[in-house]
PDB file of C-alpha atoms and ligand atoms in Angstrom:
ATOM      1  CA  UNK P1420     -24.529 107.210  63.628  1.00 26.00           C
ATOM      2  CA  UNK P1421     -22.920 107.260  60.187  1.00 28.00           C
ATOM      3  CA  UNK P1422     -23.928 103.117  60.364  1.00 29.00           C
ATOM      4  CA  UNK P1423     -27.556 103.813  60.849  1.00 29.00           C
ATOM      5  CA  UNK P1424     -28.523 106.493  58.067  1.00 32.00           C
ATOM      6  CA  UNK P1425     -31.508 105.104  56.782  1.00 33.00           C
ATOM      7  CA  UNK P1426     -30.320 105.626  52.846  1.00 36.00           C
ATOM      8  CA  UNK P1427     -27.004 103.647  53.092  1.00 36.00           C
ATOM      9  CA  UNK P1428     -26.307 101.923  50.178  1.00 38.00           C
ATOM     10  CA  UNK P1429     -24.380  98.554  50.018  1.00 37.00           C
ATOM     11  CA  UNK P1430     -20.801  98.448  48.362  1.00 39.00           C
ATOM     12  CA  UNK P1431     -19.363  95.293  47.987  1.00 40.00           C
ATOM     13  CA  UNK P1432     -15.716  95.834  48.119  1.00 40.00           C
ATOM     14  CA  UNK P1433     -12.985  93.432  46.558  1.00 42.00           C
ATOM     15  CA  UNK P1434     -11.949  92.804  50.404  1.00 44.00           C
ATOM     16  CA  UNK P1435     -15.075  90.472  51.308  1.00 46.00           C
ATOM     17  CA  UNK P1436     -16.048  93.508  53.489  1.00 51.00           C
ATOM     18  CA  UNK P1437     -19.081  95.153  53.223  1.00 61.00           C
ATOM     19  CA  UNK P1438     -19.112  98.806  53.545  1.00 63.00           C
ATOM     20  CA  UNK P1439     -21.848 100.992  53.921  1.00 71.00           C
ATOM     21  CA  UNK P1440     -21.994 104.195  52.219  1.00 74.00           C
ATOM     22  CA  UNK P1441     -24.068 106.981  52.543  1.00 72.00           C
ATOM     23  CA  UNK P1442     -25.951 108.722  49.578  1.00 73.00           C
ATOM     24  CA  UNK P1443     -25.841 112.310  48.754  1.00 67.00           C
ATOM     25  CA  UNK P1444     -29.789 112.617  49.903  1.00 69.00           C
ATOM     26  CA  UNK P1445     -29.136 110.958  53.059  1.00 71.00           C
ATOM     27  CA  UNK P1446     -30.512 112.271  55.915  1.00 70.00           C
ATOM     28  CA  UNK P1447     -27.414 112.548  57.908  1.00 65.00           C
ATOM     29  CA  UNK P1448     -25.598 114.511  55.037  1.00 64.00           C
ATOM     30  CA  UNK P1449     -28.565 116.767  54.335  1.00 65.00           C
ATOM     31  CA  UNK P1450     -29.488 117.528  57.684  1.00 63.00           C
ATOM     32  CA  UNK P1451     -28.046 120.787  58.949  1.00 59.00           C
ATOM     33  CA  UNK P1452     -27.019 121.082  63.297  1.00 59.00           C
ATOM     34  CA  UNK P1453     -26.363 124.979  62.617  1.00 63.00           C
ATOM     35  CA  UNK P1454     -30.194 125.615  63.017  1.00 70.00           C
ATOM     36  CA  UNK P1455     -29.774 127.981  65.857  1.00 74.00           C
ATOM     37  CA  UNK P1456     -26.940 129.899  64.625  1.00 84.00           C
ATOM     38  CA  UNK P1457     -27.864 131.010  60.830  1.00 80.00           C
ATOM     39  CA  UNK P1458     -24.632 131.324  58.955  1.00 84.00           C
ATOM     40  CA  UNK P1459     -24.003 135.111  58.373  1.00 85.00           C
ATOM     41  CA  UNK P1460     -22.129 133.907  54.985  1.00 84.00           C
ATOM     42  CA  UNK P1461     -23.182 136.035  51.956  1.00 87.00           C
ATOM     43  CA  UNK P1462     -24.684 138.996  54.372  1.00 88.00           C
ATOM     44  CA  UNK P1463     -21.419 141.385  54.128  1.00 89.00           C
ATOM     45  CA  UNK P1464     -22.167 144.933  52.788  1.00 91.00           C
ATOM     46  CA  UNK P1465     -23.481 144.993  49.104  1.00 89.00           C
ATOM     47  CA  UNK P1466     -21.193 145.701  46.221  1.00 91.00           C
ATOM     48  CA  UNK P1467     -22.031 146.660  42.393  1.00 92.00           C
ATOM     49  CA  UNK P1468     -23.369 142.857  40.995  1.00 95.00           C
ATOM     50  CA  UNK P1469     -21.592 144.626  37.518  1.00 96.00           C
ATOM     51  CA  UNK P1470     -18.529 145.392  39.099  1.00 95.00           C
ATOM     52  CA  UNK P1471     -18.479 141.685  40.969  1.00 97.00           C
ATOM     53  CA  UNK P1472     -19.364 140.173  37.561  1.00 97.00           C
ATOM     54  CA  UNK P1473     -16.520 141.767  35.461  1.00 97.00           C
ATOM     55  CA  UNK P1474     -13.820 140.812  38.274  1.00 98.00           C
ATOM     56  CA  UNK P1475     -15.246 137.273  38.533  1.00 98.00           C
ATOM     57  CA  UNK P1476     -14.617 136.999  34.489  1.00 98.00           C
ATOM     58  CA  UNK P1477     -11.338 138.001  34.904  1.00 98.00           C
ATOM     59  CA  UNK P1478     -10.617 135.686  37.802  1.00 98.00           C
ATOM     60  CA  UNK P1479     -11.394 132.750  36.445  1.00 98.00           C
ATOM     61  CA  UNK P1480     -10.002 133.445  32.770  1.00 98.00           C
ATOM     62  CA  UNK P1481      -6.475 134.804  34.243  1.00 98.00           C
ATOM     63  CA  UNK P1482      -6.296 133.121  37.874  1.00 98.00           C
ATOM     64  CA  UNK P1483      -6.139 136.281  39.415  1.00 98.00           C
ATOM     65  CA  UNK P1484      -7.798 139.880  39.420  1.00 98.00           C
ATOM     66  CA  UNK P1485      -6.586 143.266  40.562  1.00 98.00           C
ATOM     67  CA  UNK P1486      -8.808 145.075  43.114  1.00 98.00           C
ATOM     68  CA  UNK P1487      -7.279 148.564  42.518  1.00 98.00           C
ATOM     69  CA  UNK P1488      -7.745 151.326  45.370  1.00 98.00           C
ATOM     70  CA  UNK P1489      -9.973 149.560  47.776  1.00 98.00           C
ATOM     71  CA  UNK P1490      -8.375 150.690  50.695  1.00 98.00           C
ATOM     72  CA  UNK P1491      -8.413 154.499  51.392  1.00 98.00           C
ATOM     73  CA  UNK P1492      -5.203 156.157  51.880  1.00 98.00           C
ATOM     74  CA  UNK P1493      -5.488 156.956  55.651  1.00 98.00           C
ATOM     75  CA  UNK P1494      -6.447 153.273  56.442  1.00 98.00           C
ATOM     76  CA  UNK P1495      -3.308 152.050  54.914  1.00 98.00           C
ATOM     77  CA  UNK P1496      -1.388 154.576  56.675  1.00 98.00           C
ATOM     78  CA  UNK P1497      -3.115 153.892  60.247  1.00 98.00           C
ATOM     79  CA  UNK P1498      -2.482 149.927  59.266  1.00 98.00           C
ATOM     80  CA  UNK P1499       0.834 150.130  58.260  1.00 98.00           C
ATOM     81  CA  UNK P1500       1.729 152.188  61.367  1.00 98.00           C
ATOM     82  CA  UNK P1501       0.451 149.703  63.725  1.00 98.00           C
ATOM     83  CA  UNK P1502       2.321 146.773  61.714  1.00 98.00           C
ATOM     84  CA  UNK P1503       5.413 148.320  61.464  1.00 95.00           C
ATOM     85  CA  UNK P1504       5.784 148.193  65.388  1.00 96.00           C
ATOM     86  CA  UNK P1505       4.762 144.506  65.225  1.00 98.00           C
ATOM     87  CA  UNK P1506       6.953 143.267  62.712  1.00 98.00           C
ATOM     88  CA  UNK P1507       9.620 140.985  63.858  1.00 97.00           C
ATOM     89  CA  UNK P1508      13.334 142.166  63.952  1.00 96.00           C
ATOM     90  CA  UNK P1509      14.555 138.778  62.568  1.00 97.00           C
ATOM     91  CA  UNK P1510      13.891 137.853  58.915  1.00 97.00           C
ATOM     92  CA  UNK P1511      12.784 134.534  57.247  1.00 97.00           C
ATOM     93  CA  UNK P1512      14.270 130.808  57.818  1.00 96.00           C
ATOM     94  CA  UNK P1513      14.670 129.919  54.592  1.00 95.00           C
ATOM     95  CA  UNK P1514      15.003 131.231  50.387  1.00 94.00           C
ATOM     96  CA  UNK P1515      11.083 130.044  50.757  1.00 96.00           C
ATOM     97  CA  UNK P1516       9.915 132.860  53.786  1.00 97.00           C
ATOM     98  CA  UNK P1517      12.952 134.984  52.377  1.00 97.00           C
ATOM     99  CA  UNK P1518      15.982 135.625  54.101  1.00 98.00           C
ATOM    100  CA  UNK P1519      15.657 139.309  53.878  1.00 98.00           C
ATOM    101  CA  UNK P1520      11.750 138.776  54.651  1.00 98.00           C
ATOM    102  CA  UNK P1521      10.263 139.957  57.370  1.00 98.00           C
ATOM    103  CA  UNK P1522       7.052 137.812  58.473  1.00 98.00           C
ATOM    104  CA  UNK P1523       4.829 138.453  61.102  1.00 98.00           C
ATOM    105  CA  UNK P1524       2.716 135.614  61.944  1.00 98.00           C
ATOM    106  CA  UNK P1525       0.129 135.073  64.611  1.00 98.00           C
ATOM    107  CA  UNK P1526      -1.395 138.521  62.945  1.00 98.00           C
ATOM    108  CA  UNK P1527      -5.138 138.141  64.727  1.00 98.00           C
ATOM    109  CA  UNK P1528      -3.520 137.975  68.219  1.00 98.00           C
ATOM    110  CA  UNK P1529      -1.275 140.626  67.626  1.00 98.00           C
ATOM    111  CA  UNK P1530      -3.991 143.434  66.040  1.00 98.00           C
ATOM    112  CA  UNK P1531      -6.554 143.693  64.439  1.00 98.00           C
ATOM    113  CA  UNK P1532      -5.809 146.295  61.964  1.00 98.00           C
ATOM    114  CA  UNK P1533      -6.026 143.882  59.286  1.00 98.00           C
ATOM    115  CA  UNK P1534      -9.635 142.309  59.587  1.00 98.00           C
ATOM    116  CA  UNK P1535     -11.047 144.841  57.355  1.00 98.00           C
ATOM    117  CA  UNK P1536      -8.794 143.551  54.706  1.00 98.00           C
ATOM    118  CA  UNK P1537      -9.908 140.356  55.428  1.00 98.00           C
ATOM    119  CA  UNK P1538     -13.232 141.173  55.408  1.00 98.00           C
ATOM    120  CA  UNK P1539     -13.713 143.448  52.504  1.00 98.00           C
ATOM    121  CA  UNK P1540     -17.115 143.286  50.968  1.00 97.00           C
ATOM    122  CA  UNK P1541     -15.430 142.831  47.400  1.00 97.00           C
ATOM    123  CA  UNK P1542     -13.226 140.133  48.591  1.00 98.00           C
ATOM    124  CA  UNK P1543     -15.877 138.225  50.313  1.00 98.00           C
ATOM    125  CA  UNK P1544     -18.173 138.866  47.359  1.00 97.00           C
ATOM    126  CA  UNK P1545     -15.770 137.307  45.068  1.00 98.00           C
ATOM    127  CA  UNK P1546     -15.121 134.417  47.596  1.00 98.00           C
ATOM    128  CA  UNK P1547     -18.823 133.547  47.667  1.00 97.00           C
ATOM    129  CA  UNK P1548     -18.482 132.865  43.997  1.00 97.00           C
ATOM    130  CA  UNK P1549     -15.669 130.706  43.685  1.00 98.00           C
ATOM    131  CA  UNK P1550     -15.222 128.603  47.376  1.00 97.00           C
ATOM    132  CA  UNK P1551     -18.499 126.777  48.865  1.00 96.00           C
ATOM    133  CA  UNK P1552     -20.061 128.734  51.751  1.00 92.00           C
ATOM    134  CA  UNK P1553     -18.588 128.975  54.948  1.00 93.00           C
ATOM    135  CA  UNK P1554     -15.075 128.972  53.329  1.00 97.00           C
ATOM    136  CA  UNK P1555     -12.099 129.793  55.963  1.00 98.00           C
ATOM    137  CA  UNK P1556      -9.386 132.039  56.247  1.00 98.00           C
ATOM    138  CA  UNK P1557      -6.480 129.454  56.016  1.00 98.00           C
ATOM    139  CA  UNK P1558      -3.759 132.379  57.627  1.00 98.00           C
ATOM    140  CA  UNK P1559      -3.349 135.885  57.494  1.00 98.00           C
ATOM    141  CA  UNK P1560       0.483 137.579  57.377  1.00 98.00           C
ATOM    142  CA  UNK P1561       2.399 140.421  57.131  1.00 98.00           C
ATOM    143  CA  UNK P1562       5.453 140.138  54.335  1.00 98.00           C
ATOM    144  CA  UNK P1563       8.116 143.061  54.555  1.00 98.00           C
ATOM    145  CA  UNK P1564      10.350 142.424  51.243  1.00 98.00           C
ATOM    146  CA  UNK P1565      13.815 144.203  52.218  1.00 98.00           C
ATOM    147  CA  UNK P1566      16.005 145.186  49.604  1.00 98.00           C
ATOM    148  CA  UNK P1567      18.038 142.955  48.039  1.00 98.00           C
ATOM    149  CA  UNK P1568      15.918 140.201  48.531  1.00 98.00           C
ATOM    150  CA  UNK P1569      15.808 137.891  45.742  1.00 98.00           C
ATOM    151  CA  UNK P1570      12.941 136.591  43.900  1.00 97.00           C
ATOM    152  CA  UNK P1571      10.633 133.978  46.102  1.00 97.00           C
ATOM    153  CA  UNK P1572      10.266 130.348  44.644  1.00 97.00           C
ATOM    154  CA  UNK P1573       7.142 129.976  42.345  1.00 98.00           C
ATOM    155  CA  UNK P1574       4.320 127.892  43.591  1.00 98.00           C
ATOM    156  CA  UNK P1575       0.556 128.153  43.977  1.00 98.00           C
ATOM    157  CA  UNK P1576      -0.953 128.208  47.397  1.00 98.00           C
ATOM    158  CA  UNK P1577      -2.812 124.937  47.899  1.00 97.00           C
ATOM    159  CA  UNK P1578      -0.169 122.492  46.739  1.00 97.00           C
ATOM    160  CA  UNK P1579       0.008 121.049  50.501  1.00 96.00           C
ATOM    161  CA  UNK P1580      -3.391 119.473  50.028  1.00 97.00           C
ATOM    162  CA  UNK P1581      -2.266 116.202  47.698  1.00 96.00           C
ATOM    163  CA  UNK P1582      -4.801 115.708  45.316  1.00 97.00           C
ATOM    164  CA  UNK P1583      -3.179 115.905  41.652  1.00 97.00           C
ATOM    165  CA  UNK P1584      -3.764 118.568  39.240  1.00 98.00           C
ATOM    166  CA  UNK P1585      -5.497 119.361  36.750  1.00 97.00           C
ATOM    167  CA  UNK P1586      -8.057 120.141  39.834  1.00 98.00           C
ATOM    168  CA  UNK P1587     -10.347 122.825  40.956  1.00 97.00           C
ATOM    169  CA  UNK P1588      -8.371 125.586  43.648  1.00 98.00           C
ATOM    170  CA  UNK P1589      -9.204 124.737  47.196  1.00 98.00           C
ATOM    171  CA  UNK P1590      -8.436 128.205  48.243  1.00 98.00           C
ATOM    172  CA  UNK P1591      -7.860 131.537  47.138  1.00 98.00           C
ATOM    173  CA  UNK P1592      -5.551 134.155  48.371  1.00 98.00           C
ATOM    174  CA  UNK P1593      -5.284 138.498  48.365  1.00 99.00           C
ATOM    175  CA  UNK P1594      -2.164 140.107  48.922  1.00 98.00           C
ATOM    176  CA  UNK P1595      -2.768 143.459  49.539  1.00 98.00           C
ATOM    177  CA  UNK P1596      -0.383 146.325  48.726  1.00 98.00           C
ATOM    178  CA  UNK P1597       0.515 148.767  52.004  1.00 98.00           C
ATOM    179  CA  UNK P1598       3.578 150.211  49.318  1.00 98.00           C
ATOM    180  CA  UNK P1599       3.242 150.662  45.863  1.00 98.00           C
ATOM    181  CA  UNK P1600       3.625 147.514  44.049  1.00 98.00           C
ATOM    182  CA  UNK P1601       6.186 148.669  41.278  1.00 98.00           C
ATOM    183  CA  UNK P1602       8.229 146.695  38.725  1.00 97.00           C
ATOM    184  CA  UNK P1603      11.443 146.273  40.472  1.00 97.00           C
ATOM    185  CA  UNK P1604      10.698 146.352  44.735  1.00 98.00           C
ATOM    186  CA  UNK P1605       9.392 143.186  45.030  1.00 98.00           C
ATOM    187  CA  UNK P1606       5.904 142.994  43.611  1.00 98.00           C
ATOM    188  CA  UNK P1607       3.866 139.992  43.781  1.00 98.00           C
ATOM    189  CA  UNK P1608       4.916 138.348  40.301  1.00 98.00           C
ATOM    190  CA  UNK P1609       1.959 135.987  39.188  1.00 98.00           C
ATOM    191  CA  UNK P1610       1.976 133.655  35.752  1.00 98.00           C
ATOM    192  CA  UNK P1611      -1.514 134.101  34.077  1.00 98.00           C
ATOM    193  CA  UNK P1612      -3.445 131.094  33.324  1.00 98.00           C
ATOM    194  CA  UNK P1613      -1.559 128.398  35.219  1.00 98.00           C
ATOM    195  CA  UNK P1614      -4.445 128.139  37.467  1.00 98.00           C
ATOM    196  CA  UNK P1615      -5.406 125.660  34.706  1.00 98.00           C
ATOM    197  CA  UNK P1616      -2.219 123.581  34.292  1.00 98.00           C
ATOM    198  CA  UNK P1617      -1.572 120.125  35.118  1.00 97.00           C
ATOM    199  CA  UNK P1618       1.004 118.992  37.509  1.00 96.00           C
ATOM    200  CA  UNK P1619       3.853 120.556  35.487  1.00 96.00           C
ATOM    201  CA  UNK P1620       6.139 122.903  37.442  1.00 96.00           C
ATOM    202  CA  UNK P1621       6.904 125.810  35.454  1.00 97.00           C
ATOM    203  CA  UNK P1622       9.188 125.600  32.445  1.00 97.00           C
ATOM    204  CA  UNK P1623      12.205 128.672  31.839  1.00 96.00           C
ATOM    205  CA  UNK P1624       9.457 129.090  29.180  1.00 97.00           C
ATOM    206  CA  UNK P1625       6.338 129.580  31.861  1.00 96.00           C
ATOM    207  CA  UNK P1626       8.357 131.498  33.475  1.00 96.00           C
ATOM    208  CA  UNK P1627       9.315 133.921  30.915  1.00 96.00           C
ATOM    209  CA  UNK P1628       5.399 134.787  31.242  1.00 96.00           C
ATOM    210  CA  UNK P1629       5.628 135.459  34.908  1.00 97.00           C
ATOM    211  CA  UNK P1630       4.406 139.591  35.541  1.00 98.00           C
ATOM    212  CA  UNK P1631       4.853 141.793  38.523  1.00 98.00           C
ATOM    213  CA  UNK P1632       1.753 142.566  39.623  1.00 98.00           C
ATOM    214  CA  UNK P1633       2.031 146.360  39.771  1.00 98.00           C
ATOM    215  CA  UNK P1634      -0.580 148.311  41.706  1.00 98.00           C
ATOM    216  CA  UNK P1635      -0.887 151.785  44.117  1.00 98.00           C
ATOM    217  CA  UNK P1636      -1.002 150.908  47.702  1.00 98.00           C
ATOM    218  CA  UNK P1637      -4.304 150.269  48.994  1.00 98.00           C
ATOM    219  CA  UNK P1638      -4.902 148.245  46.236  1.00 98.00           C
ATOM    220  CA  UNK P1639      -5.066 144.302  46.107  1.00 98.00           C
ATOM    221  CA  UNK P1640      -4.749 141.515  44.088  1.00 98.00           C
ATOM    222  CA  UNK P1641      -6.800 138.274  44.390  1.00 98.00           C
ATOM    223  CA  UNK P1642      -6.049 134.810  43.322  1.00 99.00           C
ATOM    224  CA  UNK P1643      -6.933 131.093  43.158  1.00 98.00           C
ATOM    225  CA  UNK P1644      -5.090 128.625  45.387  1.00 98.00           C
ATOM    226  CA  UNK P1645      -4.156 126.713  41.900  1.00 98.00           C
ATOM    227  CA  UNK P1646      -2.295 130.230  40.535  1.00 98.00           C
ATOM    228  CA  UNK P1647       1.419 129.828  40.277  1.00 98.00           C
ATOM    229  CA  UNK P1648       3.035 132.799  41.866  1.00 98.00           C
ATOM    230  CA  UNK P1649       5.429 134.368  44.276  1.00 98.00           C
ATOM    231  CA  UNK P1650       6.828 137.195  45.978  1.00 98.00           C
ATOM    232  CA  UNK P1651       9.227 139.283  43.500  1.00 98.00           C
ATOM    233  CA  UNK P1652      13.152 140.081  43.834  1.00 98.00           C
ATOM    234  CA  UNK P1653      13.598 143.872  45.816  1.00 98.00           C
ATOM    235  CA  UNK P1654      15.848 145.386  43.600  1.00 98.00           C
ATOM    236  CA  UNK P1655      14.876 149.110  45.380  1.00 98.00           C
ATOM    237  CA  UNK P1656      16.435 151.179  48.261  1.00 98.00           C
ATOM    238  CA  UNK P1657      12.707 150.404  50.079  1.00 98.00           C
ATOM    239  CA  UNK P1658      10.787 147.647  51.678  1.00 98.00           C
ATOM    240  CA  UNK P1659       7.800 146.672  49.986  1.00 98.00           C
ATOM    241  CA  UNK P1660       5.268 146.050  52.715  1.00 98.00           C
ATOM    242  CA  UNK P1661       2.115 144.050  52.007  1.00 98.00           C
ATOM    243  CA  UNK P1662      -0.925 141.534  53.807  1.00 98.00           C
ATOM    244  CA  UNK P1663      -1.943 138.809  52.849  1.00 98.00           C
ATOM    245  CA  UNK P1664      -4.819 136.259  53.853  1.00 98.00           C
ATOM    246  CA  UNK P1665      -5.546 132.705  52.519  1.00 98.00           C
ATOM    247  CA  UNK P1666      -8.475 131.187  52.487  1.00 98.00           C
ATOM    248  CA  UNK P1667      -9.480 127.489  51.913  1.00 98.00           C
ATOM    249  CA  UNK P1668     -12.295 125.435  51.324  1.00 98.00           C
ATOM    250  CA  UNK P1669     -14.836 124.600  54.556  1.00 97.00           C
ATOM    251  CA  UNK P1670     -13.683 120.851  54.645  1.00 97.00           C
ATOM    252  CA  UNK P1671     -10.038 121.976  53.887  1.00 97.00           C
ATOM    253  CA  UNK P1672      -7.113 122.140  56.892  1.00 98.00           C
ATOM    254  CA  UNK P1673      -6.620 126.323  57.495  1.00 98.00           C
ATOM    255  CA  UNK P1674      -2.495 126.152  58.058  1.00 98.00           C
ATOM    256  CA  UNK P1675      -2.954 128.592  60.738  1.00 98.00           C
ATOM    257  CA  UNK P1676      -4.379 127.002  63.951  1.00 98.00           C
ATOM    258  CA  UNK P1677      -6.505 129.641  64.790  1.00 98.00           C
ATOM    259  CA  UNK P1678      -7.993 127.604  67.572  1.00 95.00           C
ATOM    260  CA  UNK P1679      -5.217 128.063  69.192  1.00 97.00           C
ATOM    261  CA  UNK P1680      -3.377 131.081  68.028  1.00 97.00           C
ATOM    262  CA  UNK P1681      -6.706 133.387  68.513  1.00 98.00           C
ATOM    263  CA  UNK P1682      -7.549 133.344  72.170  1.00 97.00           C
ATOM    264  CA  UNK P1683     -11.387 132.873  72.689  1.00 97.00           C
ATOM    265  CA  UNK P1684     -11.778 136.708  74.124  1.00 97.00           C
ATOM    266  CA  UNK P1685      -9.971 137.863  71.004  1.00 98.00           C
ATOM    267  CA  UNK P1686     -12.342 135.994  69.114  1.00 98.00           C
ATOM    268  CA  UNK P1687     -15.013 137.968  70.340  1.00 98.00           C
ATOM    269  CA  UNK P1688     -13.585 140.951  69.128  1.00 98.00           C
ATOM    270  CA  UNK P1689     -14.099 140.056  65.933  1.00 98.00           C
ATOM    271  CA  UNK P1690     -16.757 140.761  63.762  1.00 97.00           C
ATOM    272  CA  UNK P1691     -18.957 137.834  62.837  1.00 96.00           C
ATOM    273  CA  UNK P1692     -17.473 137.420  59.000  1.00 97.00           C
ATOM    274  CA  UNK P1693     -14.083 136.843  60.815  1.00 98.00           C
ATOM    275  CA  UNK P1694     -15.355 134.580  63.353  1.00 98.00           C
ATOM    276  CA  UNK P1695     -17.380 132.133  60.696  1.00 97.00           C
ATOM    277  CA  UNK P1696     -14.247 132.382  58.616  1.00 98.00           C
ATOM    278  CA  UNK P1697     -11.677 131.731  61.695  1.00 98.00           C
ATOM    279  CA  UNK P1698     -13.339 128.637  62.417  1.00 97.00           C
ATOM    280  CA  UNK P1699     -16.641 129.456  64.475  1.00 96.00           C
ATOM    281  CA  UNK P1700     -18.796 127.979  62.068  1.00 95.00           C
ATOM    282  CA  UNK P1701     -20.523 124.677  60.633  1.00 92.00           C
ATOM    283  CA  UNK P1702     -19.777 122.978  57.273  1.00 92.00           C
ATOM    284  CA  UNK P1703     -23.051 120.868  57.350  1.00 88.00           C
ATOM    285  CA  UNK P1704     -23.988 118.516  58.738  1.00 86.00           C
ATOM    286  CA  UNK P1705     -21.284 118.359  61.541  1.00 87.00           C
ATOM    287  CA  UNK P1706     -17.911 119.897  60.770  1.00 93.00           C
ATOM    288  CA  UNK P1707     -16.137 122.419  63.200  1.00 94.00           C
ATOM    289  CA  UNK P1708     -18.538 120.993  65.867  1.00 93.00           C
ATOM    290  CA  UNK P1709     -17.427 121.347  69.686  1.00 93.00           C
ATOM    291  CA  UNK P1710     -18.978 118.939  71.925  1.00 91.00           C
ATOM    292  CA  UNK P1711     -21.804 118.050  69.335  1.00 89.00           C
ATOM    293  CA  UNK P1712     -22.963 121.685  69.199  1.00 90.00           C
ATOM    294  CA  UNK P1713     -22.503 124.699  67.195  1.00 92.00           C
ATOM    295  CA  UNK P1714     -18.917 126.728  67.998  1.00 94.00           C
ATOM    296  CA  UNK P1715     -20.560 129.893  68.160  1.00 94.00           C
ATOM    297  CA  UNK P1716     -21.738 128.934  71.472  1.00 93.00           C
ATOM    298  CA  UNK P1717     -18.069 129.315  72.742  1.00 95.00           C
ATOM    299  CA  UNK P1718     -18.425 132.603  71.799  1.00 95.00           C
ATOM    300  CA  UNK P1719     -21.014 133.075  73.594  1.00 92.00           C
ATOM    301  CA  UNK P1720     -20.243 131.900  76.837  1.00 92.00           C
ATOM    302  CA  UNK P1721     -23.055 129.155  76.616  1.00 87.00           C
ATOM    303  CA  UNK P1722     -22.127 125.940  78.209  1.00 76.00           C
ATOM    304  CA  UNK P1723     -20.593 122.724  76.373  1.00 73.00           C
TER     305      UNK P1723
HETATM  306  O1  LIG E2852       4.913 138.257  49.213  1.00 74.97           O
HETATM  307  C1  LIG E2852       4.400 137.879  48.333  1.00 74.97           C
HETATM  308  O2  LIG E2852       4.408 138.808  47.258  1.00 74.97           O
HETATM  309  C2  LIG E2852       4.174 136.879  48.000  1.00 74.97           C
HETATM  310  C3  LIG E2852       4.135 135.880  49.177  1.00 74.97           C
HETATM  311  C4  LIG E2852       3.480 134.672  49.167  1.00 74.97           C
HETATM  312  O3  LIG E2852       3.217 134.191  47.657  1.00 74.97           O
HETATM  313  C5  LIG E2852       4.109 133.507  49.600  1.00 74.97           C
HETATM  314  O4  LIG E2852       4.587 133.445  50.848  1.00 74.97           O
HETATM  315  O5  LIG E2852       2.808 132.432  50.067  1.00 74.97           O
END
């Protein structure tokens, strides 16, 4: 199909081969193969536009923004109870995962408790502004930093896409406080403004600018994939529980292979927003298709 595009241009390569290149206004690139299933992107519950504007401005300026007390106390407690039962006994396998940190992976297959956090309307509203339509969930994890844990190495979340900085972010993430985040209990640490940096790793001087994200439980920090951050050291006597959702551009590979980690029947129990972000969606014209058709057909039990 690519070779017969009506508006293909000719581009003479240095090796003598002629490569046909589609222009951006080609029939192929402009066509949508998903017309039977209009995207549900942007259809979440409305939130105050003024508030979104304020948060968006702060996010672009600092690389992160705190959404304070966006989850009610009763819901936080309900989520905590479910997650406590599911946390593994063992800790991480290395200094990055944290040798005194419990991590729950494959969350959606085990519990739907975190779904409302992943698809919080304020989060989706901000993501709609900083990522392309039909962005995806890249991974969902629960992170419990135990007393005595050392600080996680600073990193930025989209570092595994091998494109040099400075560049746009290819993802964004939330860390949702299910315990109060304090200065000494392992609150996430961020370097404000580091989302605009070139490719340099933080120097000692940069690290001195890092600050803990102090927020009450039920709050979350949302940051761009280019922001340098890390889990803090836990000098307190109690664990620090959080859930974290990472999102990516709709053309980028997700970290978690949700097609394999979330059984079809489980995906059917998720909302249309979650289904879209898991990958039951199309990035036009064709990315995400199954047998040349929209992947939602699988959810509806339609023949492939
Ligand atoms: O737990 C945190 O506060 C941050 C964790 C994190 O950034 C990560 O594991 O990639």
